[in-house]
Coordinates of N, CA and C in Angstrom, one line a residue:
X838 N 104.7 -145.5 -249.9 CA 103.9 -144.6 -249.1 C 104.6 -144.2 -247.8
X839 N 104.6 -143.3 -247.4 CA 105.4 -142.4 -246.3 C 104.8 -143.3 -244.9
X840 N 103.6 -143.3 -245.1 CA 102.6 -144.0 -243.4 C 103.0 -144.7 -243.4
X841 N 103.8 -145.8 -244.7 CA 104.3 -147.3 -244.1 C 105.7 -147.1 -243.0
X842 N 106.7 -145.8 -243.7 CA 107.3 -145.4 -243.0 C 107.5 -145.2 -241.5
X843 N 106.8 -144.2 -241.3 CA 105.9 -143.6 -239.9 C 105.4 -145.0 -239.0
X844 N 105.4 -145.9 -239.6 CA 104.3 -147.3 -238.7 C 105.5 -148.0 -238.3
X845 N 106.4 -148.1 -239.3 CA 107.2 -149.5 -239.3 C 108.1 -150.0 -238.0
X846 N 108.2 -149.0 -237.1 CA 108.7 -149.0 -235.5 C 108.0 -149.8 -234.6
X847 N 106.5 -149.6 -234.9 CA 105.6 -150.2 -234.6 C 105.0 -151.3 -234.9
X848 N 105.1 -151.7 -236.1 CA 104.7 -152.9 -236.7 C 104.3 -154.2 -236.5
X849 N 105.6 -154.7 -235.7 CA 105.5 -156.0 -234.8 C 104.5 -156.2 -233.5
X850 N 104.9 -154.8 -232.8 CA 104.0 -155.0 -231.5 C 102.9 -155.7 -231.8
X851 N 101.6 -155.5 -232.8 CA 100.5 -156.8 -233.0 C 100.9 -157.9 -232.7
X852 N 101.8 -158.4 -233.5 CA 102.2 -160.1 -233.1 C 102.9 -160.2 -231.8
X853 N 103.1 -159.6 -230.9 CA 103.1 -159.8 -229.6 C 101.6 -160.1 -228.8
X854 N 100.2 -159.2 -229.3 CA 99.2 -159.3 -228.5 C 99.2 -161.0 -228.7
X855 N 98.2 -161.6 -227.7 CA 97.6 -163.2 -227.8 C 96.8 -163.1 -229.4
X856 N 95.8 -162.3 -230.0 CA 95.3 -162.5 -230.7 C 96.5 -162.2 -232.0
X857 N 97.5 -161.3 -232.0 CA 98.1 -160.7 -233.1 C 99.0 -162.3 -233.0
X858 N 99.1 -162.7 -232.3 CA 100.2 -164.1 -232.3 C 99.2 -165.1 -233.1
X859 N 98.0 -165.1 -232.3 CA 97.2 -166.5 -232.8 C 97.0 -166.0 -234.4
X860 N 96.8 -164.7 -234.6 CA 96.5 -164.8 -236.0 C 97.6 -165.2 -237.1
X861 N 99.5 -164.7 -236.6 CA 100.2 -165.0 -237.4 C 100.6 -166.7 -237.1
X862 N 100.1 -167.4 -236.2 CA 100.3 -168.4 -236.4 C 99.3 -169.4 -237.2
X863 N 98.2 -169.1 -237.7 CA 96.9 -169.6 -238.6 C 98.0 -169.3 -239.5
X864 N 97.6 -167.9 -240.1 CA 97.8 -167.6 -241.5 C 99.0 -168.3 -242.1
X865 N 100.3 -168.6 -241.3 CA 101.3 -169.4 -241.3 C 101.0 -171.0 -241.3
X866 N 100.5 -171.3 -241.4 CA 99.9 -172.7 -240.8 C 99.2 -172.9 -241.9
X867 N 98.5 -171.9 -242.8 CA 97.5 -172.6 -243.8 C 98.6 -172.2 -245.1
X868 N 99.2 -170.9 -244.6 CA 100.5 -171.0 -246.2 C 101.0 -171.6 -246.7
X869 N 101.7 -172.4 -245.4 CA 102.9 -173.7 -245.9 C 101.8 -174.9 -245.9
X870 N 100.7 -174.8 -245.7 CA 99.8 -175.9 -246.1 C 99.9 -175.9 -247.2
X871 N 99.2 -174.6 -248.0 CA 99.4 -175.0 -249.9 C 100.7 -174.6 -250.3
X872 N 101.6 -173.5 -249.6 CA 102.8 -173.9 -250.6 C 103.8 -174.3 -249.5
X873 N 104.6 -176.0 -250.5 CA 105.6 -176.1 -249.6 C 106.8 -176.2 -250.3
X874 N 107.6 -175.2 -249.0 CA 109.3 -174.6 -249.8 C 110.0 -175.9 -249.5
X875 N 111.2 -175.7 -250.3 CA 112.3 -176.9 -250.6 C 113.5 -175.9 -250.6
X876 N 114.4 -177.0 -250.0 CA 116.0 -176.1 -249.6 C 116.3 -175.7 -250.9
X877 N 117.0 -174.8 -251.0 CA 117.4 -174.1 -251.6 C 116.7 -173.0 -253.2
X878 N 115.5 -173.2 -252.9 CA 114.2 -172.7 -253.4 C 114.6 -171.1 -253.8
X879 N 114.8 -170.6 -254.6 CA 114.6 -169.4 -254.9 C 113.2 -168.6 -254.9
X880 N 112.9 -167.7 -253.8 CA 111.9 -167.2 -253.0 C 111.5 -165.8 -253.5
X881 N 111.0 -165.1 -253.9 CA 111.1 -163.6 -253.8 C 109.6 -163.1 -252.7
X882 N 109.6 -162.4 -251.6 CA 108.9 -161.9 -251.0 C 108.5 -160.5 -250.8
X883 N 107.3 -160.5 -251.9 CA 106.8 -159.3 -252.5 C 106.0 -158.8 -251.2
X884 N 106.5 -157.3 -250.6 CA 105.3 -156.6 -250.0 C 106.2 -157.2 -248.2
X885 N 107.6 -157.7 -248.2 CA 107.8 -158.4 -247.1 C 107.9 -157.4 -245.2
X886 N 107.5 -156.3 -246.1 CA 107.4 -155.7 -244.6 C 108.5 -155.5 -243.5
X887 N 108.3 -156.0 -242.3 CA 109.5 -156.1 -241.6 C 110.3 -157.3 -241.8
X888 N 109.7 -158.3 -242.3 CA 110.4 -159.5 -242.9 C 110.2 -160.7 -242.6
X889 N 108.5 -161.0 -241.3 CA 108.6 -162.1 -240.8 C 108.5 -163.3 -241.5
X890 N 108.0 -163.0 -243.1 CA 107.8 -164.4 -244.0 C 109.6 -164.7 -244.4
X891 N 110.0 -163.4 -244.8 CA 111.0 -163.9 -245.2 C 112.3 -164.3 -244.5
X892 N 112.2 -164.4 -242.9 CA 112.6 -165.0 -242.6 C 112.1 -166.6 -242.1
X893 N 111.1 -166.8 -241.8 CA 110.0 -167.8 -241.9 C 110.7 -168.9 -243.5
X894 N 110.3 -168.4 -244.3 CA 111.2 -169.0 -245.4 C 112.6 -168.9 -245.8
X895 N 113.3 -168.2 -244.9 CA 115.0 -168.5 -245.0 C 114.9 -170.1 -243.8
X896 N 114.0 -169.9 -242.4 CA 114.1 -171.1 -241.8 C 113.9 -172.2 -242.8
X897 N 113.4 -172.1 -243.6 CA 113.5 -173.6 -244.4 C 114.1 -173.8 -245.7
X898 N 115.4 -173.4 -245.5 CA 116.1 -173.3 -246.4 C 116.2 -172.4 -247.4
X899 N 115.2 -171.8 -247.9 CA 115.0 -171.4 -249.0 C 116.0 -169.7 -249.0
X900 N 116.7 -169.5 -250.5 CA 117.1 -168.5 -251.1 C 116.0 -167.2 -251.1
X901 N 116.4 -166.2 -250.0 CA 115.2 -165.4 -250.0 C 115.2 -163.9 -250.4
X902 N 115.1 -163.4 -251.2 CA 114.9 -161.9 -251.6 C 113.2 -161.3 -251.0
X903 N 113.6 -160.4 -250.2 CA 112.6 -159.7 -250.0 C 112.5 -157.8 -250.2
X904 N 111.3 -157.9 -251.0 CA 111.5 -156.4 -251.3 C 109.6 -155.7 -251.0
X905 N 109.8 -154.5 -250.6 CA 109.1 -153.3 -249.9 C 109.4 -152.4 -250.6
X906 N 108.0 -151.5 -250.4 CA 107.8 -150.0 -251.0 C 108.7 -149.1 -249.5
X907 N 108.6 -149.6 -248.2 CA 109.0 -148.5 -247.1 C 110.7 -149.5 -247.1
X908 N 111.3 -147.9 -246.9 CA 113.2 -148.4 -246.5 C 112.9 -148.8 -245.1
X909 N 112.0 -147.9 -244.3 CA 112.4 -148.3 -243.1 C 112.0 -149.5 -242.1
X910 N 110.9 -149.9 -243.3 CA 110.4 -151.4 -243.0 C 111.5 -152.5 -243.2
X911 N 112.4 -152.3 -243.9 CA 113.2 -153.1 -245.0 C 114.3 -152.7 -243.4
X912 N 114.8 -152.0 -243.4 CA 116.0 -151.3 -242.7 C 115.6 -152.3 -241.1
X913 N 114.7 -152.7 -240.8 CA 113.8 -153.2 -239.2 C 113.9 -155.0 -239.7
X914 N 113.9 -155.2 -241.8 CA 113.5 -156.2 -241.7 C 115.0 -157.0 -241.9
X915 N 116.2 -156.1 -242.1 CA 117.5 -156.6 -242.3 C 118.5 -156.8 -241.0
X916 N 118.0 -155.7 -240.1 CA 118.0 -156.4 -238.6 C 117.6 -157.4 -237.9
X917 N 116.4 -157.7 -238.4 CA 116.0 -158.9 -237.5 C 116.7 -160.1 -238.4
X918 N 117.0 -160.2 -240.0 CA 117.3 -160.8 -240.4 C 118.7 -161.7 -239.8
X919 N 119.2 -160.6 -239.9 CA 121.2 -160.5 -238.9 C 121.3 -161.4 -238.2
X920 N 120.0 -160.5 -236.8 CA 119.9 -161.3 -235.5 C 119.5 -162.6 -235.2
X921 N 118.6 -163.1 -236.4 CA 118.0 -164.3 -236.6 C 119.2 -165.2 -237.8
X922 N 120.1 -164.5 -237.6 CA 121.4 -165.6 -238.4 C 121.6 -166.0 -240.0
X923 N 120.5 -165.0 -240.6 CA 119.8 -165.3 -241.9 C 120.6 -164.6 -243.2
X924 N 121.0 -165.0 -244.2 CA 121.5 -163.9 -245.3 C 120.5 -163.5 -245.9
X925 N 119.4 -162.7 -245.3 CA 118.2 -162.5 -246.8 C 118.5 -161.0 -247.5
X926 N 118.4 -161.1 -248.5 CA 118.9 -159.8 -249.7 C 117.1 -159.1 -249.5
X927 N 117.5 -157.9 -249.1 CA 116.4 -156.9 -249.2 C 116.4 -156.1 -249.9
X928 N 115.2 -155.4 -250.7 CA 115.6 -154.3 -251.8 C 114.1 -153.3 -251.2
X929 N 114.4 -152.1 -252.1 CA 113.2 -151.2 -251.8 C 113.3 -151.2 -253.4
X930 N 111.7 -151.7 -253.7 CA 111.0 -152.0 -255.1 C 109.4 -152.5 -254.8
X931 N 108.9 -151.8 -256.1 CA 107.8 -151.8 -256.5 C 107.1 -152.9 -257.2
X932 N 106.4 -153.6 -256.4 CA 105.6 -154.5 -257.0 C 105.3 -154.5 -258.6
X933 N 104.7 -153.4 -259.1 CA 104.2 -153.3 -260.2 C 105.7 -152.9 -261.4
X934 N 106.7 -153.1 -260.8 CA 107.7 -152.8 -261.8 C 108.9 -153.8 -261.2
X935 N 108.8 -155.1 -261.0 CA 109.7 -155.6 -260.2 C 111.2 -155.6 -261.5
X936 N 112.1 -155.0 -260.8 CA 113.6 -155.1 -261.7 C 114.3 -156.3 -261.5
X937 N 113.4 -157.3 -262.3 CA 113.7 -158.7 -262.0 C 113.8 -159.4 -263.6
X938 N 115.2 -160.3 -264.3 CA 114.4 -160.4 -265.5 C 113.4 -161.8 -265.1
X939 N 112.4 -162.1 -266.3 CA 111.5 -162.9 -266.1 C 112.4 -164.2 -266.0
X940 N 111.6 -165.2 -265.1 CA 111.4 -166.3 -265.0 C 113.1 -166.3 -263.8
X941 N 112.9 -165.4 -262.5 CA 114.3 -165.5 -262.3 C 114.2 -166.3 -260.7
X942 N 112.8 -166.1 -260.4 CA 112.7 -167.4 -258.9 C 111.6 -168.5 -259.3
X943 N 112.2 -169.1 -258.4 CA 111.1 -170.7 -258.2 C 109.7 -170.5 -257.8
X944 N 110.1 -169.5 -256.8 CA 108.1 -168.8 -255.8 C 108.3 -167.7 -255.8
X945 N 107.1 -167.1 -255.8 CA 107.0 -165.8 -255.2 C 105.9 -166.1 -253.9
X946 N 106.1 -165.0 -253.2 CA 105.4 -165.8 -252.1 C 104.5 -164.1 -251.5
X947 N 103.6 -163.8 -251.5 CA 103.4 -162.6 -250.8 C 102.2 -162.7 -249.3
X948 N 102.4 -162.0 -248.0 CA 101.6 -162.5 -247.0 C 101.0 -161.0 -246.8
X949 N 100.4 -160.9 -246.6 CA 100.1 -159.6 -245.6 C 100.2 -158.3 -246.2
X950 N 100.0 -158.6 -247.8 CA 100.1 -157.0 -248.0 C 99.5 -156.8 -249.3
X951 N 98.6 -158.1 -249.8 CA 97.7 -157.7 -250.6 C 96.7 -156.5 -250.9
X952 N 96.4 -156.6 -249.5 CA 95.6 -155.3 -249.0 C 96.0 -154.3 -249.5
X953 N 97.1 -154.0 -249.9 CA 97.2 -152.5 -249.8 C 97.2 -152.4 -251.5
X954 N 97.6 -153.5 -252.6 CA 97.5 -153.2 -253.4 C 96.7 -152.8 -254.4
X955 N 96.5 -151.6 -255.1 CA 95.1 -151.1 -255.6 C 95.2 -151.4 -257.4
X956 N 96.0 -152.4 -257.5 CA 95.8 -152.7 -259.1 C 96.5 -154.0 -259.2
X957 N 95.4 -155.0 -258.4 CA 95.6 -156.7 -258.4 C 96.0 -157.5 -259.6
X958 N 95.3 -157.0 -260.8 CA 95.9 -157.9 -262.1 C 96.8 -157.6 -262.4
X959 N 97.6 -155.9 -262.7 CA 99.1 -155.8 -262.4 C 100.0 -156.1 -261.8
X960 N 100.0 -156.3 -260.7 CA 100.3 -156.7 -259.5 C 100.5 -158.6 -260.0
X961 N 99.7 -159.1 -260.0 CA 100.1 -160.2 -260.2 C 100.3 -160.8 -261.7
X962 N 100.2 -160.3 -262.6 CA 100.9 -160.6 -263.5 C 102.5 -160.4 -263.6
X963 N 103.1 -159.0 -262.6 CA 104.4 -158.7 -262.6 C 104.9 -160.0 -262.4
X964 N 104.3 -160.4 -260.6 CA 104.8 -161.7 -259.5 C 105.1 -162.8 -260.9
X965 N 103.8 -162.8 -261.7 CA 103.7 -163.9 -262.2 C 105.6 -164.1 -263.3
X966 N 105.3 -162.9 -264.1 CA 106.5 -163.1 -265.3 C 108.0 -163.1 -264.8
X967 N 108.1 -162.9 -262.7 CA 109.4 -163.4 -262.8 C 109.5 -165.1 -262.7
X968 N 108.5 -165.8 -262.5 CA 108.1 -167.0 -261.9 C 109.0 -167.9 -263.1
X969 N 109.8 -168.9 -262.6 CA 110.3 -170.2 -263.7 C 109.0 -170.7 -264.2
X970 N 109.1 -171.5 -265.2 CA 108.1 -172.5 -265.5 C 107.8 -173.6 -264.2
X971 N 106.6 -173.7 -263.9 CA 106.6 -174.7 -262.9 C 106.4 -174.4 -261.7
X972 N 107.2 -172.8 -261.8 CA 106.9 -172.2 -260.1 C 105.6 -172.3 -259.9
X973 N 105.6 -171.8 -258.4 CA 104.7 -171.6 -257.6 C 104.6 -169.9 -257.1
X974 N 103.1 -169.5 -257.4 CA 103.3 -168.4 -256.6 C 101.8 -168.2 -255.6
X975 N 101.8 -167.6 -254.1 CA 101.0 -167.5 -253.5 C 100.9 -166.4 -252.6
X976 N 99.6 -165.7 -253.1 CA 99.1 -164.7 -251.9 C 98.4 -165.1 -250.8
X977 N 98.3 -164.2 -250.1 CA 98.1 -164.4 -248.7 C 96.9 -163.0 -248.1
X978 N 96.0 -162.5 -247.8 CA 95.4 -161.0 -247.1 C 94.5 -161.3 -246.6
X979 N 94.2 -160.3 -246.1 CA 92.7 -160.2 -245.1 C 91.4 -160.5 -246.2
X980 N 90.7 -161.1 -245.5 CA 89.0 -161.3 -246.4 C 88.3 -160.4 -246.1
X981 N 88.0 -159.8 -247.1 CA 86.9 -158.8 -247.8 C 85.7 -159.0 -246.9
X982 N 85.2 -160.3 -247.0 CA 83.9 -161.2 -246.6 C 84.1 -161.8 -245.4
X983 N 84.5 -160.6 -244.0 CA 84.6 -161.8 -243.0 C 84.5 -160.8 -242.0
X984 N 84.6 -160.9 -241.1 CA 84.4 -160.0 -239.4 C 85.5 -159.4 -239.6
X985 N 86.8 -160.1 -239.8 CA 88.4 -159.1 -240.1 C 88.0 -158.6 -241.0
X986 N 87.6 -158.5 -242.4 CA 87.2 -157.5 -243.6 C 86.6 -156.0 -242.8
X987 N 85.1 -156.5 -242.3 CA 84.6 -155.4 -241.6 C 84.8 -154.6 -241.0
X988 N 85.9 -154.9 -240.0 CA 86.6 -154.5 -238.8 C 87.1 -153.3 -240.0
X989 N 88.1 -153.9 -240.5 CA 89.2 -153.3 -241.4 C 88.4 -152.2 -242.0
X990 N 87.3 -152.2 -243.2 CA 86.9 -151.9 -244.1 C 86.3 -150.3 -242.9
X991 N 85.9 -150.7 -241.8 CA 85.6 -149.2 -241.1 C 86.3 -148.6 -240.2
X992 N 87.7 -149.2 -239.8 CA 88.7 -148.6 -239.7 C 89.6 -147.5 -240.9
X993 N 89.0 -148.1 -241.8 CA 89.4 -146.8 -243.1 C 88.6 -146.1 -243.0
X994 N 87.9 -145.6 -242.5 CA 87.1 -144.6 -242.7 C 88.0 -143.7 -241.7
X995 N 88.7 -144.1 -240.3 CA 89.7 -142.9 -240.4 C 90.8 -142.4 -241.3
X996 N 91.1 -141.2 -240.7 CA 92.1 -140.5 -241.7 C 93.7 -141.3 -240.6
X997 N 93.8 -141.7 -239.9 CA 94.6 -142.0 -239.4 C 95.5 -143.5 -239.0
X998 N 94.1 -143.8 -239.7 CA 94.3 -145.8 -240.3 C 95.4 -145.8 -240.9
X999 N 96.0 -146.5 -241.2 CA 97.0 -147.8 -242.2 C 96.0 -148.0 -243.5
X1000 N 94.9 -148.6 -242.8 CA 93.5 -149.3 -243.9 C 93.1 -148.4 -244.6
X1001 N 93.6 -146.5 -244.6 CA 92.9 -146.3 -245.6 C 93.5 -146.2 -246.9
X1002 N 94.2 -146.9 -247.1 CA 95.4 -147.2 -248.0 C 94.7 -148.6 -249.2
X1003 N 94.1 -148.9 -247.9 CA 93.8 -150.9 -248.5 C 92.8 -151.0 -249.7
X1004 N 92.6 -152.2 -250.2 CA 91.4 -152.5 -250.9 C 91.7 -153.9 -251.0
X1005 N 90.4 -154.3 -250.4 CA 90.4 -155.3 -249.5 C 89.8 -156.7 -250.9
X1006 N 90.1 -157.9 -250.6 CA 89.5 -158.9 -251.4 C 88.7 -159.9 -251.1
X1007 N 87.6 -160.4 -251.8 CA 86.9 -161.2 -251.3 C 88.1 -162.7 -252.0
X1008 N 87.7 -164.2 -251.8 CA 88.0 -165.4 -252.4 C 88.1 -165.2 -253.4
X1009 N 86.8 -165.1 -254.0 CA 86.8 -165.1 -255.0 C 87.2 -164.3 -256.3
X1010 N 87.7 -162.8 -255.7 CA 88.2 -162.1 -256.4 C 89.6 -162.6 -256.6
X1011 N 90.5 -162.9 -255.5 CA 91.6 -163.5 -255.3 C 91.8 -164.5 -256.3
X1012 N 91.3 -165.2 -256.3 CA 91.3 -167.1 -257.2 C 90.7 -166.1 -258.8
X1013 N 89.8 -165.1 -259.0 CA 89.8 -165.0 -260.4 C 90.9 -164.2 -260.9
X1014 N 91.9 -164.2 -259.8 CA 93.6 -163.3 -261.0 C 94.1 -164.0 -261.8
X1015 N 93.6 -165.8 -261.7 CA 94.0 -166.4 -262.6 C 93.2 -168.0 -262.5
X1016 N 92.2 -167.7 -262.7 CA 91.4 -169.0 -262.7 C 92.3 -170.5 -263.4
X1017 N 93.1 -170.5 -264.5 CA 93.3 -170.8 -265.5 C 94.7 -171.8 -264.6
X1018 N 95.2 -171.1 -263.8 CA 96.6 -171.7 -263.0 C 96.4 -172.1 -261.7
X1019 N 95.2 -171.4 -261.0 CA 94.9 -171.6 -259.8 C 95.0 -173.3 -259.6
X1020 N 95.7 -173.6 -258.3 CA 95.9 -175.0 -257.8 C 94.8 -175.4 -256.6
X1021 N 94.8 -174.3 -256.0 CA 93.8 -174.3 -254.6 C 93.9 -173.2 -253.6
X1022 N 92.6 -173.1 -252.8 CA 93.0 -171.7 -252.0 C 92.1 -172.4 -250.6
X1023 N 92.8 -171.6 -249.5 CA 91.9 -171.6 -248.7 C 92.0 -170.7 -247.3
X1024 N 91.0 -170.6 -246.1 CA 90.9 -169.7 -245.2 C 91.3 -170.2 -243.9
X1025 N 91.3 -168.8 -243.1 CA 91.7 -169.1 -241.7 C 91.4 -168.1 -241.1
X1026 N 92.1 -167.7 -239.8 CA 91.0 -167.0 -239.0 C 90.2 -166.7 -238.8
X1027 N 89.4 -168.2 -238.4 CA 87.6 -168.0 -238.4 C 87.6 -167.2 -236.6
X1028 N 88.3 -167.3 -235.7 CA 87.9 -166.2 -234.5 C 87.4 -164.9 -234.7
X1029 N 86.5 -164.4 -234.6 CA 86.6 -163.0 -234.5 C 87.7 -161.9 -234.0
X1030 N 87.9 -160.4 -234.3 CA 88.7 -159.7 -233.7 C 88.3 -159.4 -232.8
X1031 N 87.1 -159.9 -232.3 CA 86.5 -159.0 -230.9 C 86.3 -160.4 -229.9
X1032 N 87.0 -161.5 -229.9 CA 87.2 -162.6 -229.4 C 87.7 -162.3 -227.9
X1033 N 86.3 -162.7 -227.1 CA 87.3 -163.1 -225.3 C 88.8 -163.5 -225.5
X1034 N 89.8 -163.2 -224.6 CA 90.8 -164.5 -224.4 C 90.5 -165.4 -224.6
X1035 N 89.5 -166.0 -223.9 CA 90.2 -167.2 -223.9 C 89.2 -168.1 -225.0
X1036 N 88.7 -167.3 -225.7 CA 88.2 -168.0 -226.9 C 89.1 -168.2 -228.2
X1037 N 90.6 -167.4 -227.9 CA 91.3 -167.9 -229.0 C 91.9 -168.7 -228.5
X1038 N 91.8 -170.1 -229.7 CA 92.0 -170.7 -229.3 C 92.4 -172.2 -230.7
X1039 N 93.0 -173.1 -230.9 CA 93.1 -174.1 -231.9 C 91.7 -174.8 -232.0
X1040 N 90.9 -174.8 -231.0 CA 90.2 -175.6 -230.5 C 88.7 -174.9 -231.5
X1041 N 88.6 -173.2 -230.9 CA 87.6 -172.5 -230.9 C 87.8 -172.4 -232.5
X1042 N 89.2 -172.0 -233.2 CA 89.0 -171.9 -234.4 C 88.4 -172.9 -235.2
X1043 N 89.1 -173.9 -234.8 CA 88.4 -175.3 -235.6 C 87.0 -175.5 -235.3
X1044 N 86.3 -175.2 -234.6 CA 85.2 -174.7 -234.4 C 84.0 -173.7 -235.1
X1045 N 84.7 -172.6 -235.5 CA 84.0 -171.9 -236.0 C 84.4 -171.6 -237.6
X1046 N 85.5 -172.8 -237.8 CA 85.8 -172.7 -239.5 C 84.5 -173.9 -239.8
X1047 N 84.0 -174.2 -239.0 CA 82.3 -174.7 -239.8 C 81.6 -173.6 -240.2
X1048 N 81.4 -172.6 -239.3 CA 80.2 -171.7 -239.3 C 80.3 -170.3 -239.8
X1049 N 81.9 -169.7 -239.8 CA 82.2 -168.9 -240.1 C 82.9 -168.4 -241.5
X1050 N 83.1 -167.2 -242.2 CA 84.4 -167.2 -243.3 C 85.3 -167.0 -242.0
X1051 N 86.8 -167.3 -243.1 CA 87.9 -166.9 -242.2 C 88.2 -165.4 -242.8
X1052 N 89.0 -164.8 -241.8 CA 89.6 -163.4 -241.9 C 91.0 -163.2 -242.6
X1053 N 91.0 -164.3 -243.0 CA 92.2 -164.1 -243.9 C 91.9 -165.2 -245.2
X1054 N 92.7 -165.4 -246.1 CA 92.4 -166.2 -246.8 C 94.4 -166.0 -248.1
X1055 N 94.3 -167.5 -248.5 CA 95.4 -167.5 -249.3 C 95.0 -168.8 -250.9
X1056 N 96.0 -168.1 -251.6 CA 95.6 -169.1 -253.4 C 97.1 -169.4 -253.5
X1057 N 97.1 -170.6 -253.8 CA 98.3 -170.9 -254.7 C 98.1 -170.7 -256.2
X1058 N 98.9 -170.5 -257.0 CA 98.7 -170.7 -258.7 C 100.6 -171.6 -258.7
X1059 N 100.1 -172.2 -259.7 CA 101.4 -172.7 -260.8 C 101.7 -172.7 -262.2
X1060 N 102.8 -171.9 -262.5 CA 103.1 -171.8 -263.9 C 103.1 -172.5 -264.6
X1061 N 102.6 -172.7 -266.1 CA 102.4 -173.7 -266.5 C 104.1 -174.0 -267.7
X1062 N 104.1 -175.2 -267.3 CA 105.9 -175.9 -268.3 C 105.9 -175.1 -269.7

């Protein structure tokens, strides 16, 4: 899509706000909770954007290919790669047709761009058939079912959103792409987007992951031997 193009200059600035930071530090925090990488881990990062996972998982060792539908997200995500000291192989490819043969990484790993996918069981069955036996594979998006869903879900109603691209997931739509392999899933950013300062917080989160959904949410599955 061209708009991912048009954005990708922009992209990062969120994770500079306090909130755009506190959020990529949860969503990171509960990923490597259910999946954890091992040196030399054969990685593929579907949907990697500017590249923060995939360099995120080059820091721990792991073998990382990351591929995107925008070049010029990819082109922002091979720079920072450089600067950040990393060899990660980037390609411009399509989820739904990965030119990968099957069973050719350990994980697949995708964060932040579920959302936009509009044909989930394709989509992850692709992820699924490069996977070795045994891999691991885990998404990562915004909740359907949460104050971030909402926000999101009426932000597409402009014509000049990002979101109106998305289709958003609840949990449990997520965990039924594959009930059958599913290992465990779980949420995070229970703060709201309309959060005081100084309510974001480790403190406030943990807090309101009693009372609230989280605004994001992530599933591991594992291939079966």
């Amino acid at each position: 899509m061209s708009f991912f193009n048009e954005i990708a200059q922009d992209y990062d600035a969120w994770y500079k706000t306090k909130i755009g930071s506190f959020a990529d530090e949860v969503e990171t925090r509960l990923a490597f909770d259910l999946f954890v990488p091992a040196q030399g881990m054969r990685v593929l990062d579907v949907g990697c954007g500017t590249g923060n996972f995939s360099i995120k998982l080059a820091q721990k060792r792991c073998k990382v290919t990351g591929i995107d539908i925008s070049e010029k997200m990819l082109d922002i995500a091979r720079k920072k790669a450089k600067m950040a000291g990393f060899n990660i192989e980037f390609k411009k490819m399509d989820v739904y047709n990965l030119d990968f043969p099957s069973e050719s990484f350990d994980a697949v790993f995708s964060m932040a761009a579920f959302e936009f996918i509009k044909e989930p069981q394709k989509a992850f069955n692709e992820m699924y058939r490069v996977l070795v036996p045994g891999g691991q594979l885990l998404i990562g998006t915004i909740h359907k079912d949460s104050a971030w869903g909402r926000l999101y879900t009426n932000q597409a109603k402009s014509p000049d959103s990002i979101f109106r691209f998305a289709d958003f997931k609840t949990l449990k739509e997520l965990e039924d792409l594959d009930r059958e392999h599913l290992v465990k899933s779980g949420e995070c950013l229970f703060i709201p987007p309309d959060a005081s300062m100084d309510k974001i917080s480790r403190e406030e989160e943990q807090r309101l992951s009693r009372l609230e959904r989280g605004g994001f949410i992530c599933a591991l599955w594992r291939k079966e031997l």
